[in-house]
Coordinates of C-alpha atoms in Angstrom, one line a residue:
X868 CA 29.7 -13.8 5.4
X869 CA 30.5 -16.3 8.1
X870 CA 29.4 -19.9 7.4
X871 CA 26.6 -21.2 9.6
X872 CA 26.8 -24.5 11.3
X873 CA 25.7 -26.5 14.4
X874 CA 23.5 -24.6 16.9
X875 CA 26.4 -24.1 19.3
X876 CA 29.2 -23.8 16.8
X877 CA 31.5 -20.9 17.3
X878 CA 32.7 -18.6 14.5
X879 CA 36.1 -17.1 14.3
X880 CA 36.5 -13.6 12.8
X881 CA 40.0 -12.4 12.4
X882 CA 40.6 -8.7 12.1
X883 CA 44.0 -7.1 11.8
X884 CA 44.2 -4.4 14.5
X885 CA 45.5 -1.9 12.0
X886 CA 42.5 -2.3 9.6
X887 CA 39.9 0.4 9.6
X888 CA 36.7 1.3 7.6
X889 CA 35.5 -2.3 7.2
X890 CA 32.0 -2.5 5.9
X891 CA 29.8 -5.3 7.4
X892 CA 30.0 -7.5 4.4
X893 CA 33.8 -7.2 3.9
X894 CA 34.8 -7.6 7.6
X895 CA 33.8 -11.3 7.7
X896 CA 35.8 -14.5 7.9
X897 CA 35.1 -18.2 7.6
X898 CA 34.5 -20.5 10.6
X899 CA 37.4 -22.7 11.6
X900 CA 35.6 -25.3 13.8
X901 CA 35.7 -28.9 12.7
X902 CA 32.2 -29.7 13.9
X903 CA 29.7 -30.7 11.1
X904 CA 27.8 -27.9 9.5
X905 CA 24.2 -27.3 10.3
X906 CA 21.9 -27.8 7.3
X907 CA 20.9 -24.5 5.8
X908 CA 18.0 -24.4 3.4
X909 CA 19.0 -22.4 0.3
X910 CA 16.0 -22.3 -1.9
X911 CA 12.9 -20.1 -2.0
X912 CA 9.8 -22.3 -1.4
X913 CA 7.2 -22.3 -4.1
X914 CA 3.5 -22.6 -3.2
X915 CA 0.8 -23.8 -5.5
X916 CA -0.1 -20.1 -6.2
X917 CA 3.2 -19.1 -7.7
X918 CA 3.7 -22.5 -9.4
X919 CA 0.5 -21.9 -11.4
X920 CA 1.8 -18.5 -12.4
X921 CA 5.2 -20.0 -13.5
X922 CA 3.4 -22.7 -15.5
X923 CA 1.2 -20.1 -17.2
X924 CA 4.1 -17.9 -18.1
X925 CA 2.7 -14.9 -16.3
X926 CA 5.7 -14.8 -13.9
X927 CA 9.1 -16.5 -13.8
X928 CA 12.2 -17.0 -11.8
X929 CA 13.8 -13.8 -13.0
X930 CA 11.4 -11.9 -10.8
X931 CA 10.1 -10.0 -13.8
X932 CA 6.6 -10.1 -15.3
X933 CA 6.4 -13.2 -17.6
X934 CA 5.8 -13.2 -21.3
X935 CA 2.0 -13.8 -20.6
X936 CA 1.6 -11.4 -17.7
X937 CA -1.8 -9.6 -17.6
X938 CA -3.9 -7.6 -15.1
X939 CA -7.3 -6.1 -15.1
X940 CA -8.0 -2.5 -16.1
X941 CA -11.0 -0.6 -14.7
X942 CA -12.8 2.5 -16.0
X943 CA -14.9 4.2 -13.3
X944 CA -17.3 7.1 -13.7
X945 CA -18.7 8.2 -10.4
X946 CA -21.2 10.9 -9.5
X947 CA -21.8 11.5 -5.8
X948 CA -23.8 14.0 -3.7
X949 CA -22.8 15.1 -0.2
X950 CA -25.4 16.4 2.4
X951 CA -23.6 17.8 5.6
X952 CA -26.9 18.1 7.5
X953 CA -27.3 14.3 7.5
X954 CA -23.7 13.3 6.8
X955 CA -25.0 11.2 4.0
X956 CA -23.3 10.4 0.7
X957 CA -25.4 9.1 -2.2
X958 CA -23.8 7.9 -5.4
X959 CA -24.1 6.2 -8.7
X960 CA -21.3 4.8 -10.8
X961 CA -20.5 3.0 -14.1
X962 CA -17.6 0.6 -13.8
X963 CA -16.2 -1.1 -17.0
X964 CA -14.2 -4.2 -16.4
X965 CA -11.6 -5.0 -19.0
X966 CA -10.8 -8.7 -18.7
X967 CA -7.2 -8.8 -19.9
X968 CA -6.9 -12.5 -18.7
X969 CA -6.9 -15.6 -20.8
X970 CA -9.9 -17.1 -19.0
X971 CA -13.6 -16.2 -18.7
X972 CA -15.0 -14.6 -15.6
X973 CA -18.0 -16.5 -14.3
X974 CA -18.4 -14.3 -11.2
X975 CA -17.6 -10.8 -10.2
X976 CA -16.3 -10.0 -6.7
X977 CA -17.2 -6.5 -5.4
X978 CA -15.6 -4.6 -2.5
X979 CA -18.1 -3.0 -0.2
X980 CA -15.6 -1.9 2.5
X981 CA -17.9 0.7 4.0
X982 CA -19.8 -2.2 5.5
X983 CA -16.9 -2.5 8.0
X984 CA -19.0 0.0 10.1
X985 CA -22.2 -2.0 9.8
X986 CA -23.4 -4.2 12.8
X987 CA -22.6 -7.9 12.8
X988 CA -19.8 -7.6 10.3
X989 CA -16.5 -9.4 11.0
X990 CA -13.7 -7.0 11.9
X991 CA -10.4 -7.2 13.8
X992 CA -10.6 -3.8 15.5
X993 CA -13.2 -1.5 17.0
X994 CA -14.7 1.1 14.7
X995 CA -15.5 4.7 15.7
X996 CA -19.3 4.4 15.1
X997 CA -21.7 1.7 14.0
X998 CA -23.7 2.8 10.9
X999 CA -26.0 1.0 8.5
X1000 CA -23.0 0.4 6.2
X1001 CA -23.3 0.8 2.4
X1002 CA -26.8 0.4 1.1
X1003 CA -27.0 -0.8 -2.5
X1004 CA -30.2 0.3 -4.2
X1005 CA -29.3 -0.7 -7.7
X1006 CA -26.8 -3.1 -9.4
X1007 CA -26.8 -4.1 -13.0
X1008 CA -24.4 -6.0 -15.2
X1009 CA -24.5 -5.1 -18.9
X1010 CA -27.9 -3.4 -18.4
X1011 CA -29.5 -6.4 -16.6
X1012 CA -30.6 -6.0 -13.0
X1013 CA -28.8 -8.1 -10.4
X1014 CA -31.0 -9.7 -7.8
X1015 CA -29.8 -8.2 -4.5
X1016 CA -31.9 -10.6 -2.3
X1017 CA -31.7 -14.0 -3.9
X1018 CA -33.3 -17.0 -2.0
X1019 CA -30.8 -19.2 -0.1
X1020 CA -29.1 -21.8 -2.2
X1021 CA -30.1 -25.3 -1.2
X1022 CA -28.1 -28.5 -1.6
X1023 CA -30.2 -29.3 -4.7
X1024 CA -31.7 -32.5 -5.7
X1025 CA -31.4 -34.5 -8.9
X1026 CA -28.4 -36.7 -8.7
X1027 CA -26.6 -38.5 -11.5
X1028 CA -27.9 -37.3 -14.9
X1029 CA -29.7 -34.4 -13.5
X1030 CA -29.5 -31.0 -15.3
X1031 CA -27.0 -28.6 -13.8
X1032 CA -28.5 -25.8 -11.7
X1033 CA -29.5 -22.7 -13.5
X1034 CA -27.1 -19.8 -12.9
X1035 CA -28.9 -16.6 -11.9
X1036 CA -27.7 -13.0 -12.1
X1037 CA -27.6 -12.5 -8.4
X1038 CA -25.4 -11.0 -5.6
X1039 CA -24.6 -12.6 -2.3
X1040 CA -22.8 -11.0 0.6
X1041 CA -24.0 -7.4 -0.1
X1042 CA -24.1 -6.8 3.7
X1043 CA -20.4 -7.8 4.1
X1044 CA -17.2 -6.3 2.8
X1045 CA -16.9 -8.8 -0.1
X1046 CA -19.9 -9.5 -2.3
X1047 CA -20.1 -12.0 -5.2
X1048 CA -22.2 -11.6 -8.3
X1049 CA -22.9 -14.9 -10.2
X1050 CA -23.0 -14.4 -14.0
X1051 CA -25.3 -16.5 -16.3
X1052 CA -23.2 -15.0 -19.2
X1053 CA -19.5 -15.1 -18.3
X1054 CA -17.2 -12.2 -19.3
X1055 CA -15.1 -13.6 -22.1
X1056 CA -11.3 -13.6 -22.0
X1057 CA -10.1 -10.3 -23.5
X1058 CA -13.7 -9.1 -23.2
X1059 CA -15.4 -6.4 -21.0
X1060 CA -18.5 -5.9 -19.0
X1061 CA -20.3 -2.8 -17.6
X1062 CA -21.5 -2.6 -14.0
X1063 CA -23.9 0.2 -12.9
X1064 CA -24.5 0.8 -9.2
X1065 CA -26.4 3.2 -6.9
X1066 CA -25.7 3.4 -3.2
X1067 CA -25.7 5.5 -0.1
X1068 CA -24.1 5.6 3.4
X1069 CA -23.6 7.8 6.4
X1070 CA -20.0 8.9 7.1
X1071 CA -19.1 7.6 10.6
X1072 CA -18.3 10.0 13.4
X1073 CA -14.8 10.0 14.8
X1074 CA -14.7 12.9 17.3
X1075 CA -11.7 12.9 19.6
X1076 CA -10.4 9.5 18.3
X1077 CA -8.4 8.4 15.3
X1078 CA -10.6 7.4 12.4
X1079 CA -10.6 4.0 10.7
X1080 CA -9.1 5.4 7.5
X1081 CA -11.9 7.9 7.3
X1082 CA -14.5 9.7 9.4
X1083 CA -15.9 13.1 10.4
X1084 CA -15.4 15.7 13.0
X1085 CA -18.9 16.8 14.0
X1086 CA -20.4 18.3 10.8
X1087 CA -17.5 20.5 9.7
X1088 CA -14.8 18.1 8.4
X1089 CA -15.2 14.8 6.5
X1090 CA -12.6 12.3 5.3
X1091 CA -14.2 9.9 2.8
X1092 CA -12.6 6.7 1.7
X1093 CA -13.8 3.1 0.8
X1094 CA -16.8 5.0 -0.4
X1095 CA -17.9 3.4 -3.7
X1096 CA -18.5 -0.2 -4.8
X1097 CA -15.1 -1.4 -6.1
X1098 CA -14.4 -4.4 -8.3
X1099 CA -11.9 -6.7 -6.5
X1100 CA -8.6 -7.8 -8.1
X1101 CA -8.8 -10.7 -10.5
X1102 CA -5.2 -11.9 -11.0
X1103 CA -3.0 -14.8 -12.1
X1104 CA -2.2 -15.9 -8.5
X1105 CA -5.4 -16.9 -6.8
X1106 CA -7.3 -20.1 -7.4
X1107 CA -10.3 -18.9 -9.4
X1108 CA -8.7 -15.5 -10.0
X1109 CA -10.6 -13.3 -7.5
X1110 CA -9.1 -11.9 -4.3
X1111 CA -11.8 -12.6 -1.7
X1112 CA -10.1 -11.7 1.6
X1113 CA -12.6 -9.6 3.6
X1114 CA -11.7 -6.1 4.9
X1115 CA -11.2 -6.6 8.6
X1116 CA -9.7 -3.2 9.6
X1117 CA -5.9 -3.5 10.3
X1118 CA -4.8 -4.8 6.9
X1119 CA -5.3 -2.5 4.0
X1120 CA -6.1 -2.9 0.3
X1121 CA -5.4 -4.6 -3.0
X1122 CA -6.9 -2.8 -6.0
X1123 CA -7.0 -2.8 -9.8
X1124 CA -5.4 0.1 -11.7
X1125 CA -7.7 2.2 -13.8
X1126 CA -9.1 5.5 -14.9
X1127 CA -11.4 7.5 -12.6
X1128 CA -13.8 10.3 -13.6
X1129 CA -15.4 11.6 -10.4
X1130 CA -17.9 14.4 -9.8
X1131 CA -18.9 15.4 -6.2
X1132 CA -21.9 17.6 -5.7
X1133 CA -21.3 19.8 -2.6
X1134 CA -22.9 22.8 -0.9
X1135 CA -21.1 26.0 -1.9
X1136 CA -18.5 27.1 0.6
X1137 CA -17.2 23.6 1.2
X1138 CA -13.6 23.0 -0.1
X1139 CA -12.8 19.6 -1.5
X1140 CA -9.4 17.9 -1.7
X1141 CA -9.2 14.6 -3.7
X1142 CA -7.2 12.1 -5.6
X1143 CA -6.9 13.4 -9.1
X1144 CA -6.6 16.7 -11.0
X1145 CA -9.4 19.3 -10.6
X1146 CA -11.0 19.7 -14.0
X1147 CA -13.2 22.8 -13.4
X1148 CA -11.5 25.3 -11.1
X1149 CA -13.3 28.2 -12.9
X1150 CA -16.7 26.7 -11.7
X1151 CA -15.8 25.9 -8.1
X1152 CA -13.0 28.2 -6.9
X1153 CA -13.1 31.9 -6.3
X1154 CA -11.2 34.2 -8.7
X1155 CA -8.8 35.0 -5.8
X1156 CA -8.0 31.3 -5.2
X1157 CA -7.5 30.6 -8.9
X1158 CA -5.1 33.6 -9.2
X1159 CA -3.1 32.4 -6.2
X1160 CA -2.9 28.9 -7.5
X1161 CA -1.4 30.1 -10.7
X1162 CA 1.8 31.1 -8.9
X1163 CA 2.4 27.9 -6.8
X1164 CA 4.9 26.3 -9.2
X1165 CA 7.1 29.5 -9.3
X1166 CA 9.0 28.8 -6.1
X1167 CA 9.3 26.6 -2.9
X1168 CA 7.3 29.3 -1.0
X1169 CA 4.2 28.1 0.7
X1170 CA 1.3 30.2 -0.4
X1171 CA -2.2 30.6 1.1
X1172 CA -4.9 29.7 -1.5
X1173 CA -7.9 30.1 0.9
X1174 CA -7.3 31.8 4.2
X1175 CA -8.9 31.4 7.6
X1176 CA -10.9 34.6 7.1
X1177 CA -12.4 33.4 3.8
X1178 CA -15.5 31.5 4.5
X1179 CA -18.7 30.6 2.6
X1180 CA -19.8 30.8 -1.0
X1181 CA -18.1 33.6 -2.9
X1182 CA -15.1 33.6 -0.6
X1183 CA -13.9 30.0 0.2
X1184 CA -15.4 28.8 -3.1
X1185 CA -17.2 30.2 -6.1
X1186 CA -20.6 31.7 -5.3
X1187 CA -23.9 29.7 -5.6
X1188 CA -26.0 27.2 -3.7
X1189 CA -24.3 23.9 -4.7
X1190 CA -21.1 23.2 -6.7
X1191 CA -19.9 20.1 -8.6
X1192 CA -16.2 19.4 -8.1
X1193 CA -14.9 17.3 -11.0
X1194 CA -11.7 15.3 -10.6
X1195 CA -9.9 13.0 -13.0
X1196 CA -7.2 10.5 -12.1
X1197 CA -5.5 8.1 -14.6
X1198 CA -3.6 4.9 -13.8
X1199 CA -4.6 4.9 -10.1
X1200 CA -5.9 2.1 -7.9
X1201 CA -8.4 4.1 -5.8
X1202 CA -9.9 7.5 -5.1
X1203 CA -10.4 9.2 -1.7
X1204 CA -11.4 12.8 -0.8
X1205 CA -12.0 15.2 2.1
X1206 CA -14.1 18.3 2.5
X1207 CA -14.7 21.0 5.1
X1208 CA -16.4 24.4 5.3
X1209 CA -13.5 25.5 7.6
X1210 CA -10.5 24.4 5.6
X1211 CA -7.4 26.7 5.3
X1212 CA -5.8 25.8 2.0
X1213 CA -2.1 26.2 1.5
X1214 CA 0.0 25.1 -1.4
X1215 CA 3.6 24.8 -2.5
X1216 CA 5.6 22.8 -5.0
X1217 CA 7.9 19.8 -5.2
X1218 CA 10.4 19.4 -8.1
X1219 CA 10.4 15.8 -9.4
X1220 CA 13.6 14.7 -11.2
X1221 CA 12.9 14.4 -14.9
X1222 CA 9.4 15.8 -14.6
X1223 CA 9.7 19.3 -13.0
X1224 CA 7.5 21.0 -10.4
X1225 CA 4.1 19.7 -9.3
X1226 CA 1.7 21.3 -6.8
X1227 CA 1.4 20.1 -3.2
X1228 CA -1.8 21.1 -1.4
X1229 CA -2.3 21.2 2.4
X1230 CA -5.9 21.6 3.8
X1231 CA -6.4 21.9 7.5
X1232 CA -8.5 23.6 10.2
X1233 CA -7.5 27.1 11.3
X1234 CA -6.7 25.9 14.8
X1235 CA -4.1 23.5 13.5
X1236 CA -2.0 26.1 11.6
X1237 CA 1.0 25.6 13.9
X1238 CA 0.9 21.8 13.4
X1239 CA 0.8 22.2 9.6
X1240 CA 3.3 25.0 9.3
X1241 CA 6.1 22.6 8.2
X1242 CA 3.8 20.5 6.0
X1243 CA 5.1 21.9 2.8
X1244 CA 8.8 21.4 3.3
X1245 CA 8.3 18.0 4.9
X1246 CA 6.2 16.7 2.0
X1247 CA 8.4 18.3 -0.6
X1248 CA 11.5 16.6 0.9
X1249 CA 9.7 13.2 0.8
X1250 CA 8.5 13.5 -2.8
X1251 CA 11.9 14.7 -4.0
X1252 CA 14.0 12.2 -1.9
X1253 CA 12.0 9.1 -2.8
X1254 CA 11.9 10.2 -6.5
X1255 CA 15.7 10.1 -6.5
X1256 CA 15.9 6.9 -4.3
X1257 CA 13.5 4.7 -6.2
X1258 CA 11.9 6.3 -9.3
X1259 CA 10.2 9.6 -10.1
X1260 CA 6.8 10.3 -8.5
X1261 CA 4.4 9.6 -11.4
X1262 CA 1.4 11.6 -10.4
X1263 CA 0.6 15.3 -11.3
X1264 CA -0.3 16.5 -7.7
X1265 CA -0.3 15.5 -4.0
X1266 CA -2.8 16.7 -1.5
X1267 CA -2.6 16.3 2.3
X1268 CA -5.7 16.8 4.5
X1269 CA -6.4 17.3 8.2
X1270 CA -8.9 15.2 10.0
X1271 CA -9.6 12.3 12.4
X1272 CA -7.5 9.8 10.4
X1273 CA -4.0 11.2 10.8
X1274 CA -2.1 8.6 8.8
X1275 CA -3.6 7.0 5.7
X1276 CA -2.6 7.1 2.0
X1277 CA -4.4 7.0 -1.3
X1278 CA -3.2 7.9 -4.8
X1279 CA -2.1 11.5 -4.9
X1280 CA -3.9 12.0 -1.5
X1281 CA -2.9 11.5 2.1
X1282 CA -4.9 11.9 5.3
X1283 CA -2.0 12.9 7.5
X1284 CA -0.5 14.9 10.3
X1285 CA 2.8 16.5 9.4
X1286 CA 4.5 14.0 11.7
X1287 CA 3.2 11.1 9.5
X1288 CA 3.5 12.9 6.2
X1289 CA 6.9 11.4 5.2
X1290 CA 5.6 7.9 5.8
X1291 CA 2.2 8.5 4.0
X1292 CA 4.0 10.2 1.1
X1293 CA 6.3 7.2 0.9
X1294 CA 3.2 5.0 0.2
X1295 CA 2.9 6.7 -3.2
X1296 CA 5.7 4.3 -4.2
X1297 CA 4.2 1.2 -2.6
X1298 CA 1.4 0.4 -3.1
X1299 CA 0.3 3.3 -5.2
X1300 CA 2.8 2.9 -8.0
X1301 CA 4.0 -0.6 -7.3
X1302 CA 0.6 -2.3 -6.7
X1303 CA 1.4 -4.7 -3.9
X1304 CA -1.3 -6.8 -2.1
X1305 CA -1.3 -5.0 1.2
X1306 CA -4.0 -7.3 2.6
X1307 CA -1.8 -10.4 2.3
X1308 CA 1.7 -9.0 2.3
X1309 CA 1.7 -5.9 4.4
X1310 CA 5.5 -6.0 4.7
X1311 CA 5.8 -5.2 0.9
X1312 CA 4.3 -1.7 1.5
X1313 CA 4.4 -0.8 5.2
X1314 CA 7.7 -2.6 5.9
X1315 CA 9.5 -1.3 2.8
X1316 CA 8.1 2.2 3.6
X1317 CA 9.4 2.1 7.2
X1318 CA 12.8 1.2 5.8
X1319 CA 12.9 4.1 3.4
X1320 CA 11.5 6.5 6.0
X1321 CA 14.7 5.9 8.0
X1322 CA 16.8 6.8 4.9
X1323 CA 14.7 10.0 4.5
X1324 CA 15.2 10.9 8.1
X1325 CA 19.0 10.7 7.8
X1326 CA 18.9 12.7 4.6
X1327 CA 16.7 15.4 6.0
X1328 CA 19.2 15.9 8.8
X1329 CA 22.1 15.7 6.3
X1330 CA 23.6 12.7 7.9
X1331 CA 24.9 9.5 6.2
X1332 CA 22.5 6.6 6.5
X1333 CA 23.5 4.1 9.3
X1334 CA 21.4 0.9 9.0
X1335 CA 23.6 -1.4 11.1
X1336 CA 21.3 -1.4 14.1
X1337 CA 17.9 -2.7 12.9
X1338 CA 19.1 -6.0 11.4
X1339 CA 20.8 -6.9 14.7
X1340 CA 17.7 -6.4 16.8
X1341 CA 15.4 -9.1 15.5
X1342 CA 16.7 -11.6 18.1
X1343 CA 14.8 -9.7 20.8
X1344 CA 11.5 -10.7 19.0
X1345 CA 12.2 -14.0 17.4
X1346 CA 10.8 -16.9 19.5
X1347 CA 7.6 -15.1 20.4
X1348 CA 4.9 -17.6 19.6
X1349 CA 2.6 -14.7 18.5
X1350 CA 4.8 -13.7 15.6
X1351 CA 3.6 -14.7 12.1
X1352 CA 6.1 -15.2 9.3
X1353 CA 6.1 -12.4 6.7
X1354 CA 4.6 -14.8 4.1
X1355 CA 1.6 -15.5 6.3
X1356 CA -1.6 -13.7 5.2
X1357 CA -1.3 -10.4 7.2
X1358 CA -5.1 -10.2 7.3
X1359 CA -4.9 -13.0 9.9
X1360 CA -1.6 -12.0 11.3
X1361 CA -2.9 -11.9 14.9
X1362 CA -1.7 -9.7 17.8
X1363 CA 1.7 -9.1 16.3
X1364 CA 0.3 -7.7 13.0
X1365 CA 2.2 -4.4 13.4
X1366 CA 5.5 -6.2 13.8
X1367 CA 4.8 -8.4 10.9
X1368 CA 3.7 -5.6 8.6
X1369 CA 5.8 -2.7 9.7
X1370 CA 8.8 -3.7 11.8
X1371 CA 10.4 -6.8 10.4
X1372 CA 11.1 -5.8 6.8
X1373 CA 13.4 -2.9 7.8
X1374 CA 15.3 -5.4 9.9
X1375 CA 15.5 -7.7 6.9
X1376 CA 16.7 -5.0 4.5
X1377 CA 19.2 -3.8 7.1
X1378 CA 20.6 -7.3 7.3
X1379 CA 20.6 -7.6 3.5
X1380 CA 22.7 -4.5 3.4
X1381 CA 25.1 -6.3 5.8
X1382 CA 25.5 -9.0 3.3
X1383 CA 25.7 -7.1 0.0
X1384 CA 26.1 -3.5 1.0
X1385 CA 23.4 -0.9 1.5
X1386 CA 23.9 1.0 -1.8
X1387 CA 23.6 -2.3 -3.7
X1388 CA 20.2 -2.9 -2.0
X1389 CA 19.0 0.6 -2.9
X1390 CA 20.0 0.1 -6.6
X1391 CA 18.2 -3.3 -6.7
X1392 CA 15.1 -1.9 -5.0
X1393 CA 15.0 1.0 -7.5
X1394 CA 15.2 -1.4 -10.5
X1395 CA 12.5 -3.6 -8.9
X1396 CA 10.2 -0.5 -8.5
X1397 CA 10.7 0.5 -12.2
X1398 CA 10.1 -3.1 -13.4
X1399 CA 6.9 -3.5 -11.4
X1400 CA 5.6 0.1 -11.9
X1401 CA 1.8 0.0 -12.1
X1402 CA 1.9 -3.8 -11.9
X1403 CA 1.2 -6.3 -9.1
X1404 CA 4.3 -8.1 -7.8
X1405 CA 4.2 -11.0 -5.4
X1406 CA 6.8 -11.7 -2.7
X1407 CA 8.3 -14.4 -5.0
X1408 CA 8.7 -11.8 -7.8
X1409 CA 10.5 -9.5 -5.3
X1410 CA 12.8 -12.2 -3.9
X1411 CA 13.8 -13.6 -7.3
X1412 CA 14.3 -10.1 -8.7
X1413 CA 16.5 -9.0 -5.8
X1414 CA 18.5 -12.3 -6.0
X1415 CA 19.2 -11.7 -9.7
X1416 CA 20.0 -8.1 -9.3
X1417 CA 22.4 -8.8 -6.5
X1418 CA 24.1 -12.0 -7.8
X1419 CA 27.4 -10.2 -8.5
X1420 CA 27.5 -9.3 -4.8
X1421 CA 26.2 -12.7 -3.4
X1422 CA 25.7 -15.6 -5.8
X1423 CA 23.3 -17.4 -3.4
X1424 CA 20.6 -15.4 -1.6
X1425 CA 18.0 -18.2 -1.5
X1426 CA 19.0 -18.9 2.1
X1427 CA 18.4 -15.2 3.0
X1428 CA 14.8 -15.1 1.6
X1429 CA 13.9 -18.4 3.0
X1430 CA 14.8 -17.6 6.6
X1431 CA 13.5 -14.0 6.6
X1432 CA 10.3 -14.5 4.7
X1433 CA 9.2 -18.0 5.6
X1434 CA 10.5 -18.5 9.2
X1435 CA 10.6 -16.7 12.5
X1436 CA 14.1 -18.0 13.3
X1437 CA 16.4 -15.7 15.2
X1438 CA 19.7 -14.0 14.6
X1439 CA 21.3 -14.5 18.0
X1440 CA 25.1 -13.9 17.8
X1441 CA 27.4 -13.0 20.6
X1442 CA 31.2 -12.5 21.2
X1443 CA 32.3 -15.5 23.3
X1444 CA 36.0 -14.7 23.3
X1445 CA 38.9 -12.5 22.0
X1446 CA 42.7 -13.0 21.9
X1447 CA 45.5 -10.8 20.6
X1448 CA 48.9 -12.1 19.5
X1449 CA 51.5 -10.9 17.0
X1450 CA 49.6 -7.8 15.9
X1451 CA 46.4 -9.9 15.1
X1452 CA 43.2 -10.0 17.1
X1453 CA 41.0 -13.1 16.9
X1454 CA 37.4 -12.7 17.9
X1455 CA 35.3 -15.8 18.4
X1456 CA 31.6 -15.2 17.6
X1457 CA 29.0 -17.7 18.8
X1458 CA 25.7 -18.1 16.8
X1459 CA 23.0 -19.5 19.0
X1460 CA 20.2 -18.5 16.6
X1461 CA 19.0 -20.7 13.7
X1462 CA 19.0 -18.0 11.1
X1463 CA 22.1 -17.6 8.9
X1464 CA 23.5 -14.1 9.4
X1465 CA 26.5 -12.0 8.7
X1466 CA 28.8 -11.0 11.5
X1467 CA 28.5 -7.2 11.9

């Protein structure tokens, strides 16, 4: 890599005219100017958050989980009822919190993300319809009722020597997306607590527009997500433990891993696709559908499970008035589902290295058959390619559904058009298996995903990957005052959120490939994914892990992570001159940008 120096310092790159096949990180030479070097920061800054984790031994500078690493585990049992005539969903749940931490929980933070659609709630983008949001009718902790309408908390009186205020079992913020329950009896370290809740909401309409990660088309197709009260993440990074960022719309989610047992009471004739494995096919599917499903894993053929001419109870589903669909999902961070009385249901398989074949379901409206014709092969390629690139797909099934939201991911389940299916399937790696905080650090899921989507695109066309371009293009954006650094909380990323979350990380990883070689980056990313599988890495864990994994290629990568993650400095190189003499060509490269960069 060329040495970086003064803002207007020129670099000299000497290439023998007879040399060919130079890779970006081998075709570099040192600067020859005598001007003093520009100072280059070479460390990775540590904030209070990561320092606390280092001090506690939950994380360390190897980039791996520390000796004292812990995370919450959740057990959810959810029973819901769907009424298409009113578009209402009513539910009740039992959620058991397993406090694996070494400190007591004095509060519980609950995610009520359906309130994004309620009036007078903070949001960063328009919603498709204003509803009443999520209405909690019951909330208990360990069998004791939580006051859902506590009186306002005053400043209090007393003074020195006065008794501390009495802590009441009460919830505040239940009309927002982040509610807090105060606990008179804290949940002990290594202890557990049981929450029970009952709630209801109306699925928002999204006709002729893209949904906000869910929605309905008239009264025939429903995509349902952010649909139950969720316990927020309590981790070793936040002051006080709880992640309290609101759900504002653009940024996505940060959830605990756990076990879900979900039952959805539906009118017969309505087909349901969901996160998880269907537990009772004999009770909800027709005999014909069950027989067709039994052959899905035999070949790569796409088979019709329920056709366009099979409608209503006894044809699309088992006979009856209402049916209860029962799904179970283990070691997942969320559950979402979709239903329609018009679904065509196709299925095929994907063969996962080391695991064998798994079913891939596609559910879509009959009029969209042409758009979904290539859904099976596209999704199969994504599952198989990313399994080889990073680590094997861990889940037992994947389901893709049609609807107003044409590009959103949940564990084992994507709301997607075929055009977005490679991208949405890629999210099964991050954040579904590697549990990143999408709300704060969107680049660790959206950006990594965009990078690997380009690799998948090359592979699907049987072309060698060429990643030289993206890393060189950042100079066209750097310097825009609206750009937030990657380490800035993406929930407040502003008007360039999409660039921050989606576009910059592929440039960064392209440039890293220019320094150490693309195949070395892929191997290190694979090891990182395996190490943090079903855990919650931070950006510091990622940067330290990658630096350690790549130290035989580049002893010092602190400068790389500092400039790409913490700054918006530019890579702005140009060729300022070239001379040829004695069979040798000397190219003078000028670096006007402040970001250290290889010469490609």
